Short mmCIF file of C-alpha atoms and ligand atoms in Angstrom, two decimals:
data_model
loop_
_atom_site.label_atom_id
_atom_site.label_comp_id
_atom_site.label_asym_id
_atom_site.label_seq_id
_atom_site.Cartn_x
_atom_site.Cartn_y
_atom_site.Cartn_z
CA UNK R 1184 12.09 162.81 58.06
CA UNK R 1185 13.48 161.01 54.98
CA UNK R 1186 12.06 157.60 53.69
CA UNK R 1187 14.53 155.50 55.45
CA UNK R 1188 13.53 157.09 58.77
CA UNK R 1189 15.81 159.72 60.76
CA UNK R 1190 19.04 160.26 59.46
CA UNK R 1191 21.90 159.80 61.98
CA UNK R 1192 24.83 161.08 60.67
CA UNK R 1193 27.99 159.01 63.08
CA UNK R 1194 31.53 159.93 63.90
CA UNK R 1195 33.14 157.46 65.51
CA UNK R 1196 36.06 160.07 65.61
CA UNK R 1197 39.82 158.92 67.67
CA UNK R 1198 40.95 156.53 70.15
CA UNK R 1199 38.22 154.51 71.87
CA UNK R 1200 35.64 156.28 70.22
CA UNK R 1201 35.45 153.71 67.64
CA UNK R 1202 34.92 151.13 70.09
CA UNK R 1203 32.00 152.46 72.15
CA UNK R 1204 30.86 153.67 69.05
CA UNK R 1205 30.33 150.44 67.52
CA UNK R 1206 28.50 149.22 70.53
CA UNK R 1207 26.25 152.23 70.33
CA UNK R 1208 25.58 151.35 67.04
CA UNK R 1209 24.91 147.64 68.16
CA UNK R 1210 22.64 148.90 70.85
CA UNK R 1211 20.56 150.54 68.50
CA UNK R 1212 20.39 147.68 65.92
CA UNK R 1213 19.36 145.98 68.98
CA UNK R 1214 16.12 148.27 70.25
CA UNK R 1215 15.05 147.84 66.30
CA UNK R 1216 14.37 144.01 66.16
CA UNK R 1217 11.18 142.90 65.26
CA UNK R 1218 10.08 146.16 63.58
CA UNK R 1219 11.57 148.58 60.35
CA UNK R 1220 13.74 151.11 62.49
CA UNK R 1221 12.62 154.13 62.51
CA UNK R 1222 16.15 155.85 62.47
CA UNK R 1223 19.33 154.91 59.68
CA UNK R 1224 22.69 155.67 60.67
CA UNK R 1225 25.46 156.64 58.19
CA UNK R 1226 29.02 156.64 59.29
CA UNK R 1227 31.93 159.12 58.32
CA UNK R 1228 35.67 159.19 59.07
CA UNK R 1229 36.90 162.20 60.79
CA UNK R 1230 39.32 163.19 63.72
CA UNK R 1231 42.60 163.73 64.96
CA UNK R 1232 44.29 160.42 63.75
CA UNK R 1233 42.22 160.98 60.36
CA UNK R 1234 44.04 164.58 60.08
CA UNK R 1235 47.02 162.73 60.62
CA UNK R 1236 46.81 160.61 57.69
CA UNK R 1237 44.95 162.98 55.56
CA UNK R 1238 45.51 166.58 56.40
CA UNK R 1239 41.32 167.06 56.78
CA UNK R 1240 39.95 166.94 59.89
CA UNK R 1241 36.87 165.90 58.08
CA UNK R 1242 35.33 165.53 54.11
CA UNK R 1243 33.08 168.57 52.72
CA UNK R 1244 30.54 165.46 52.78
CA UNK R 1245 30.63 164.51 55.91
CA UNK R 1246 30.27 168.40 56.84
CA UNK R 1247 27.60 168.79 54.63
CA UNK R 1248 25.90 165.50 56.38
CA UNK R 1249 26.47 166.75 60.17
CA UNK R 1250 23.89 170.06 59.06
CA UNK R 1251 21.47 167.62 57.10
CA UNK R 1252 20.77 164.72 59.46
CA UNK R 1253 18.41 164.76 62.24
CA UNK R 1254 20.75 163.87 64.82
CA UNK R 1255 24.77 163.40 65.37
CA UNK R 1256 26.14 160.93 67.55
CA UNK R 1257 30.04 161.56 68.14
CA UNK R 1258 32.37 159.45 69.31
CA UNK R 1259 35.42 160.99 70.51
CA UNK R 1260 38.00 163.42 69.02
CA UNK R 1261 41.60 164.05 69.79
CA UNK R 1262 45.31 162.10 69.36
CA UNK R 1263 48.39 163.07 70.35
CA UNK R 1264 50.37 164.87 68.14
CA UNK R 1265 47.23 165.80 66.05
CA UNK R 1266 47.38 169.07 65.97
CA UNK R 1267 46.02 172.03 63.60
CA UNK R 1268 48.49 174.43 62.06
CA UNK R 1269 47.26 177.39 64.27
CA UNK R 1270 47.80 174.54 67.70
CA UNK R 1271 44.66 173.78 68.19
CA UNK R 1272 42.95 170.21 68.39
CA UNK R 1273 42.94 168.65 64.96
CA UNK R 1274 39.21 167.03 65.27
CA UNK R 1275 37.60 170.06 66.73
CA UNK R 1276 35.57 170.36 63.75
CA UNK R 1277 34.08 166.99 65.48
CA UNK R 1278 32.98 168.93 68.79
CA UNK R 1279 33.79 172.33 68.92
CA UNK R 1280 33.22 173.18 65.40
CA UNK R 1281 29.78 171.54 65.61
CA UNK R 1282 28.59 173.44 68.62
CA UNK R 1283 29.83 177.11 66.75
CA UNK R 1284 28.70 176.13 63.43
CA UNK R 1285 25.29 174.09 64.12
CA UNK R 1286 24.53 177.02 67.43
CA UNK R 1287 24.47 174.07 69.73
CA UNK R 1288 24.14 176.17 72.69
CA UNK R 1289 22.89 174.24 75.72
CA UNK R 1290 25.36 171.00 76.61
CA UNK R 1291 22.63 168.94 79.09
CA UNK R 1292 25.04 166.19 81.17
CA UNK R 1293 22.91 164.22 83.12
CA UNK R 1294 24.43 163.11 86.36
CA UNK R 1295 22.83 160.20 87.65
CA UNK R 1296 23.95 157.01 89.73
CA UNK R 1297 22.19 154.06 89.01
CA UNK R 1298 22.08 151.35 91.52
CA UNK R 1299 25.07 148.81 91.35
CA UNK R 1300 27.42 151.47 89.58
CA UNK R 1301 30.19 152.45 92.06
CA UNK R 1302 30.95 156.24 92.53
CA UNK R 1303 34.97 156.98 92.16
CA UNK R 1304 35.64 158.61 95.30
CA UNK R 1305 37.80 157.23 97.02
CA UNK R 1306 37.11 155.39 100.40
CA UNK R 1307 33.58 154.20 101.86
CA UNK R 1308 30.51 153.99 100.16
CA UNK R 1309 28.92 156.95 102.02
CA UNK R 1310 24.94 157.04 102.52
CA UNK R 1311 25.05 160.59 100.79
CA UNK R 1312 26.44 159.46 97.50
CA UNK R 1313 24.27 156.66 97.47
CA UNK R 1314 22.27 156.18 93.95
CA UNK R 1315 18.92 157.94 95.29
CA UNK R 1316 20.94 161.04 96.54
CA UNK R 1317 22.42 161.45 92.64
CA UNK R 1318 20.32 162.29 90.14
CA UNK R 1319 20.64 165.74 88.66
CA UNK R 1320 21.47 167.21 85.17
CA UNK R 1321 24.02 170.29 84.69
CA UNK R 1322 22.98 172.62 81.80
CA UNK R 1323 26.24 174.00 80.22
CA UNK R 1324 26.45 177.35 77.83
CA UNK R 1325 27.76 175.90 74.96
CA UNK R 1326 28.92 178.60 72.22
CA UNK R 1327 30.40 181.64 74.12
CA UNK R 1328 32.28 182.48 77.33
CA UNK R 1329 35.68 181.72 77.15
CA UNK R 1330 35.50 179.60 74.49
CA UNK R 1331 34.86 181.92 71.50
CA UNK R 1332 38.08 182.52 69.38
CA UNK R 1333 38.36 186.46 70.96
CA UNK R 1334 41.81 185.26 71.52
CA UNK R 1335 45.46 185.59 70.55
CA UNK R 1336 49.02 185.95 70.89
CA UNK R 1337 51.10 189.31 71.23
CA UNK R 1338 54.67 188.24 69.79
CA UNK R 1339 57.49 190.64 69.78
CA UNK R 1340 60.27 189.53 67.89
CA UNK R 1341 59.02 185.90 67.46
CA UNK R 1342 58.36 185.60 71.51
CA UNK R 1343 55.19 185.38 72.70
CA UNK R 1344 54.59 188.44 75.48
CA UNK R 1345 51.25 187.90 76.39
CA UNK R 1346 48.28 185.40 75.39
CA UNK R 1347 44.82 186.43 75.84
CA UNK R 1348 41.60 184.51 76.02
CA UNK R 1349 38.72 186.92 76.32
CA UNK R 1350 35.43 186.16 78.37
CA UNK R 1351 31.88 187.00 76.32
CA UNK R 1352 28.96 186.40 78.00
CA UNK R 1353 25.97 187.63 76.09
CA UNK R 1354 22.42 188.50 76.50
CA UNK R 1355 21.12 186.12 73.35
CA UNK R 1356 23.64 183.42 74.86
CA UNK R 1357 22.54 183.15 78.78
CA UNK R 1358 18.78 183.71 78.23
CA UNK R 1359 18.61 180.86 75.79
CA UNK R 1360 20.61 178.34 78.22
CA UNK R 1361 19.14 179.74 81.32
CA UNK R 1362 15.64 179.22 79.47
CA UNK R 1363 16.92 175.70 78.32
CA UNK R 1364 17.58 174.93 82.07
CA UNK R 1365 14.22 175.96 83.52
CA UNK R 1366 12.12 174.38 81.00
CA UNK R 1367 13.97 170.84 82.53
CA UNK R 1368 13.87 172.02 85.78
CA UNK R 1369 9.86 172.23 85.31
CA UNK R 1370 9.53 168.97 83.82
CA UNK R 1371 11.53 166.88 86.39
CA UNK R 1372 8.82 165.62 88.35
CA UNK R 1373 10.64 164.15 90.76
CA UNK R 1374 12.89 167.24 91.90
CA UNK R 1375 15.96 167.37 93.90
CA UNK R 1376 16.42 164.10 95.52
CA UNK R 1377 17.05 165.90 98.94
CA UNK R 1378 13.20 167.27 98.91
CA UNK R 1379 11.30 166.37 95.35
CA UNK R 1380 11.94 170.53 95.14
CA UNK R 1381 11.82 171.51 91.08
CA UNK R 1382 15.07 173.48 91.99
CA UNK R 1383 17.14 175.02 89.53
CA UNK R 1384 20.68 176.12 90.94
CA UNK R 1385 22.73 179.12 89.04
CA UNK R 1386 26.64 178.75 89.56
CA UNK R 1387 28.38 181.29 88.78
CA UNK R 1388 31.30 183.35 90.19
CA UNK R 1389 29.23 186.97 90.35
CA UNK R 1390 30.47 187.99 93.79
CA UNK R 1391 33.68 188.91 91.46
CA UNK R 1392 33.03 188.88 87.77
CA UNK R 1393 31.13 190.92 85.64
CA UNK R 1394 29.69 188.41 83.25
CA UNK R 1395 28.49 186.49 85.70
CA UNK R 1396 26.61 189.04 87.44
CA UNK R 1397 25.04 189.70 83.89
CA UNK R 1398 24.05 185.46 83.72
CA UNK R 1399 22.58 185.95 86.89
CA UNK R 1400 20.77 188.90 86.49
CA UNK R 1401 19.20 186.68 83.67
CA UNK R 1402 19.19 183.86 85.57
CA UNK R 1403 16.92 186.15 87.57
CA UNK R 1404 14.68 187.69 84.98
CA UNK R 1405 14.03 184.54 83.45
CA UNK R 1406 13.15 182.87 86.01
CA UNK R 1407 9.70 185.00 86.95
CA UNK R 1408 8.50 183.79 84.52
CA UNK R 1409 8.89 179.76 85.99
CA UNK R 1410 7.32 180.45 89.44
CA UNK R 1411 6.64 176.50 89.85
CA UNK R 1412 10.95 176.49 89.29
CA UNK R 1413 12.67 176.90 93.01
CA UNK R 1414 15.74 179.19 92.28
CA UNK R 1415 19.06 178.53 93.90
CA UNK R 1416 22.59 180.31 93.80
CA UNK R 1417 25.81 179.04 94.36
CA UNK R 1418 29.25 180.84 93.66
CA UNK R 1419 31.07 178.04 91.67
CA UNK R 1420 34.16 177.53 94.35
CA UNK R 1421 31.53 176.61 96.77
CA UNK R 1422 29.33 174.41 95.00
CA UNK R 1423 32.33 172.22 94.25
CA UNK R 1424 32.12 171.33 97.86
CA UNK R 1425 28.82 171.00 97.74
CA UNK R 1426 28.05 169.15 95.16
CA UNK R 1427 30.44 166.62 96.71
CA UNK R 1428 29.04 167.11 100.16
CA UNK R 1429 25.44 167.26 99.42
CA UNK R 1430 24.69 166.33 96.09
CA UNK R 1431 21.06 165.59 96.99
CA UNK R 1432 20.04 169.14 97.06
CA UNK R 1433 20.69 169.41 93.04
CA UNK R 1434 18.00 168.89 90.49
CA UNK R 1435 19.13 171.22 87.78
CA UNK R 1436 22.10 173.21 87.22
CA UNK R 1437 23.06 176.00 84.96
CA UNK R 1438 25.98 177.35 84.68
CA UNK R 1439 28.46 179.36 81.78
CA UNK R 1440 30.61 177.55 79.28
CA UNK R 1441 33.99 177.00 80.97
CA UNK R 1442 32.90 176.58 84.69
CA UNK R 1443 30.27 174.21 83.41
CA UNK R 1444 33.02 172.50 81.50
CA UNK R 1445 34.58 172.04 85.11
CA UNK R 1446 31.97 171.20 87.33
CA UNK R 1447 30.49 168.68 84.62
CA UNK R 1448 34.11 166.47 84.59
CA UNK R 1449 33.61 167.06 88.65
CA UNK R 1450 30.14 165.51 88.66
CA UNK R 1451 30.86 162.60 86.51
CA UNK R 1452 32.92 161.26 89.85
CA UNK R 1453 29.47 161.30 91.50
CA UNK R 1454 27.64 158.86 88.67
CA UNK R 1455 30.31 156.44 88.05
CA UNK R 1456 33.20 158.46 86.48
CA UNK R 1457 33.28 159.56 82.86
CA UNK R 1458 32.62 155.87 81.57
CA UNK R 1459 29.14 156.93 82.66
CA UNK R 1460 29.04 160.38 81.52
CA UNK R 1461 27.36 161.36 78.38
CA UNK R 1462 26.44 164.84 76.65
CA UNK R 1463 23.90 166.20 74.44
CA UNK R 1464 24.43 169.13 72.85
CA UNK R 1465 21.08 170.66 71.84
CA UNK R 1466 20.44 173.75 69.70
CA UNK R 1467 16.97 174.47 67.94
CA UNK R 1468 17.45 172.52 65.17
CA UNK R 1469 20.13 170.33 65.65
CA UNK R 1470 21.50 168.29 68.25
CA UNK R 1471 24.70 166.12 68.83
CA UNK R 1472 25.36 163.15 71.16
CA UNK R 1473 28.44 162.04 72.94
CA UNK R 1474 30.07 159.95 75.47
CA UNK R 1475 32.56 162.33 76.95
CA UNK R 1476 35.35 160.59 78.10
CA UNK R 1477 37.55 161.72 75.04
CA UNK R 1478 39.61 159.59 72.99
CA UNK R 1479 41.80 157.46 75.82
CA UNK R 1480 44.80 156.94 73.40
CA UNK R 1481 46.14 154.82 76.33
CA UNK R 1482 43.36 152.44 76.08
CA UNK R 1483 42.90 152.54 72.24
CA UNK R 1484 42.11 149.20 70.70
CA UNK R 1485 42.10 147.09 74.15
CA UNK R 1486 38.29 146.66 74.27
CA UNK R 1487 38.75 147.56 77.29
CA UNK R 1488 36.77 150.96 77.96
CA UNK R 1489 33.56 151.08 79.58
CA UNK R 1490 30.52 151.45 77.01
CA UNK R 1491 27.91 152.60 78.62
CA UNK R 1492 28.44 156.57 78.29
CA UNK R 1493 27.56 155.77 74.93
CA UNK R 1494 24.51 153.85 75.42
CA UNK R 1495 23.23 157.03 77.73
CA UNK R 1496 24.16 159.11 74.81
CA UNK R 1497 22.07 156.84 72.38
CA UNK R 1498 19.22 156.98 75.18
CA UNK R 1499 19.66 161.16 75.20
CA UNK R 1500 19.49 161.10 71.50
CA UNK R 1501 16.05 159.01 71.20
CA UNK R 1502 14.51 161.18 73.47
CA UNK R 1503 15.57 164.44 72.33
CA UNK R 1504 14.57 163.27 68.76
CA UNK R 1505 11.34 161.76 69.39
CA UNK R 1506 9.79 164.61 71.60
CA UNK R 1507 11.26 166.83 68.81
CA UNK R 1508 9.22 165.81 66.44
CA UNK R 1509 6.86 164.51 68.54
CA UNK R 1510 7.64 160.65 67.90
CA UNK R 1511 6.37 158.54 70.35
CA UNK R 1512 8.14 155.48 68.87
CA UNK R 1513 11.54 156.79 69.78
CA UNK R 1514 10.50 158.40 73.65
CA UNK R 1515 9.26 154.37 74.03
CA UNK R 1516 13.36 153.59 73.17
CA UNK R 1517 14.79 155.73 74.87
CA UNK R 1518 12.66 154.64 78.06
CA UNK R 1519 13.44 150.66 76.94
CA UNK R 1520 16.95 151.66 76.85
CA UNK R 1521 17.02 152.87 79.94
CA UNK R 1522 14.94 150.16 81.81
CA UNK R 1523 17.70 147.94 79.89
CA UNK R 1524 21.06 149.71 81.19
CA UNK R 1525 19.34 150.24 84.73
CA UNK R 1526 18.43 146.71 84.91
CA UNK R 1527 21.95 145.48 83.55
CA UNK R 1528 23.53 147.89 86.03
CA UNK R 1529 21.58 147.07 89.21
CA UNK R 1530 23.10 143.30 88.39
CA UNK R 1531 25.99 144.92 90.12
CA UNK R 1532 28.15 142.52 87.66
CA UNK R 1533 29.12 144.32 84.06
CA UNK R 1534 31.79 145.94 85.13
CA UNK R 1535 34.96 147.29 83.12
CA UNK R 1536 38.24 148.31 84.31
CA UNK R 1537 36.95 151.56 85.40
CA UNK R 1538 34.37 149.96 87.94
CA UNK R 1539 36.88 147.70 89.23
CA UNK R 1540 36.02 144.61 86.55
CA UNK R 1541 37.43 142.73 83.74
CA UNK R 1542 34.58 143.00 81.31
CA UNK R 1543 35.78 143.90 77.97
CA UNK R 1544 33.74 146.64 76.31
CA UNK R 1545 32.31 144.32 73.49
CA UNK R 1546 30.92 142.17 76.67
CA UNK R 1547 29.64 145.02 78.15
CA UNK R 1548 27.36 145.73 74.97
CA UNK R 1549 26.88 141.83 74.80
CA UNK R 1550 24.80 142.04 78.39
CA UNK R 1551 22.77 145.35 77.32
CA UNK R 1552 21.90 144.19 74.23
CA UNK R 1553 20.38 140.68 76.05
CA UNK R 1554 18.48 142.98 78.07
CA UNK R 1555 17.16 145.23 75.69
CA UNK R 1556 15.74 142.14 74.12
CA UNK R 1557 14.06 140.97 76.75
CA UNK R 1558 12.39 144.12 77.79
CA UNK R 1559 9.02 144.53 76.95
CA UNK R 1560 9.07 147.22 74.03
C1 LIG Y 390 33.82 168.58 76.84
C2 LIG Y 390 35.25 168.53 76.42
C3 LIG Y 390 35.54 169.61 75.37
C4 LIG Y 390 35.27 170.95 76.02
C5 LIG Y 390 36.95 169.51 74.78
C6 LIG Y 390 37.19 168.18 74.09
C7 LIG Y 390 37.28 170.64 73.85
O1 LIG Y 390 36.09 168.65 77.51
O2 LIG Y 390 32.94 168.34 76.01
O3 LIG Y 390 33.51 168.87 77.99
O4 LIG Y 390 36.14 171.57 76.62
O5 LIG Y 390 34.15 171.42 75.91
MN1 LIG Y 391 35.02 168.86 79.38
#
């Protein structure tokens, strides 16, 4: 901890990102009134639309400041057109390139519906996706799977024959996730919804591939050693169903990098859509904190986009940081800032365009930030 407090080094990154961003960052002035705040934030340029204009995806500096500060809140990354010479997203240095290079390796998405927030399926308001019956978090592999850059292009003659993405699943990689996911499966009190069961659910797809018998066969050794942990299997084509159908019976899930990158997006639906979804990405010494909605180039500079995945990825961030090092101070925010966005939500009234409203984004922040400062501290 430096003088000035924690360090949070900020990307507000492409798009929208800017815009939830700067409510985030209001938000946080906000839960600091009345007292020296025990965290300074430090913004850097970065991106897609910044590679556009510069030909970096990022400074050195601002690099050098993502492996230095205590935590990283990231706005969102990609434009259209923004592309790296090799094709690949110009502002992946933002996400991807922080997950590889700071060993980010569990992605936690919490999946909760708070009372007044509408779910986006389509048609009634069904008793089983009601806001008690949602409140689970999916634990995502983060730095391996199919995401590691074991792939390429065979050209012959200048035409591409064949493109290959290779699937690793390693030993260091599952056991660390899988471990990541039964420590939180232990802690959550309250359990599943369905039964207050400490359940912890493996999807995979190991009735077919290799690596995924391997995460389960973790999953499995691992968890003997959390006996108080319920353990639960699910191939991933049929927990898609049943996370739909029953998502009650899920308290924790774990699951490998590019399923969990599925089944996340597919959960989101379930709290609210992705203006509700946010992501920390947690290694053992750093972490980084996002809303992950991406960019929305279509909505870009409306004020229009709904804020509060942000917020929940300012609360993640607090919490993560204070029981890190143990800092009371910041687990009190992160609870304040919760009470604050459940109590503004329950209203049943700040709602943006996703939620069926007109409520610009800066309005949005305007009603948490009343309520975080009338909420006891
Ligand atoms: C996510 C995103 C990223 C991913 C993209 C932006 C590369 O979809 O965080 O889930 O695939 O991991
Ligand atoms: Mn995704």
């Amino acid at each position: 901890m430096k003088e000035a407090g924690y360090e949070v080094a900020v990307f507000a990154g492409d798009g929208t990102g800017p815009e939830v961003v700067r409510e985030g960052l209001r938000v946080l002035d906000a839960l600091a009134e009345g007292s020296p705040a025990p965290w300074h934030c430090t913004q850097y340029p970065g991106g897609g639309q910044y590679f556009l204009r510069t030909g970096r995806e990022w400074e050195p500096e601002a690099a050098a400041a993502a492996g230095t500060a205590d935590a990283i809140l990231v706005g969102a990354v990609g434009w259209p057109g923004a592309t790296l010479p090799n094709g690949d997203l110009a502002g992946r240095a933002l996400v991807l390139g922080l997950r590889e290079g700071l060993d980010l390796y569990a992605n936690v998405r919490p999946c909760k519906l708070y009372p007044g927030v509408r779910h986006r399926i389509s048609g009634e308001y069904r008793e089983v996706w009601a806001p008690k019956n949602v409140d689970m978090v999916i634990v995502r592999e983060n730095t391996e799977d199919l995401y590691t850059p074991a792939r390429g292009r065979l050209r012959r003659g200048g035409e591409t024959e064949v493109a290959i993405d290779t699937r690793i699943i390693t030993r260091k990689g599952s056991e660390r996730v899988i471990r990541y996911a039964f420590e939180l499966a232990r802690a959550r009190s309250r359990g599943a919804p369905e039964d207050g069961v400490r359940r912890l659910t493996c999807v995979d797809k190991s009735n077919v591939m290799e690596g995924c018998r391997f995460f389960r066969e973790t999953f499995d050794r691992v968890g003997a050693e959390y006996p108080e942990v319920e353990r639960d299997y699910a191939y991933v084509d049929a927990f898609a169903q049943w996370l739909v159908r029953n998502p009650e019976h899920y308290n924790v899930v774990v699951a490998t990098n590019m399923m969990g990158d599925i089944i996340t997006d597919l959960a989101a639906v379930l709290q609210g859509g992705m203006g509700f979804a946010s992501g920390g990405n947690i290694g053992t010494e750093h972490a980084m904190f996002e809303p992950v909605h991406g960019s929305a180039p279509k909505y870009a500079g409306k004020n229009q986009v709904n804020p509060f995945a942000t917020f929940f990825a300012v609360e993640q961030m607090l919490r993560w940081l204070g029981s890190r090092r143990g800092d009371e101070r910041l687990v009190r925010q992160a609870d304040r800032l919760e009470r604050s966005l459940a109590r503004t939500l329950a209203e049943g009234t700040t709602r943006t365009y996703d939620q069926g409203g007109t409520l610009k984004t800066g309005e949005a922040g305007d009603r948490v930030t009343a309520a975080i400062r009338s909420e006891p501290r």
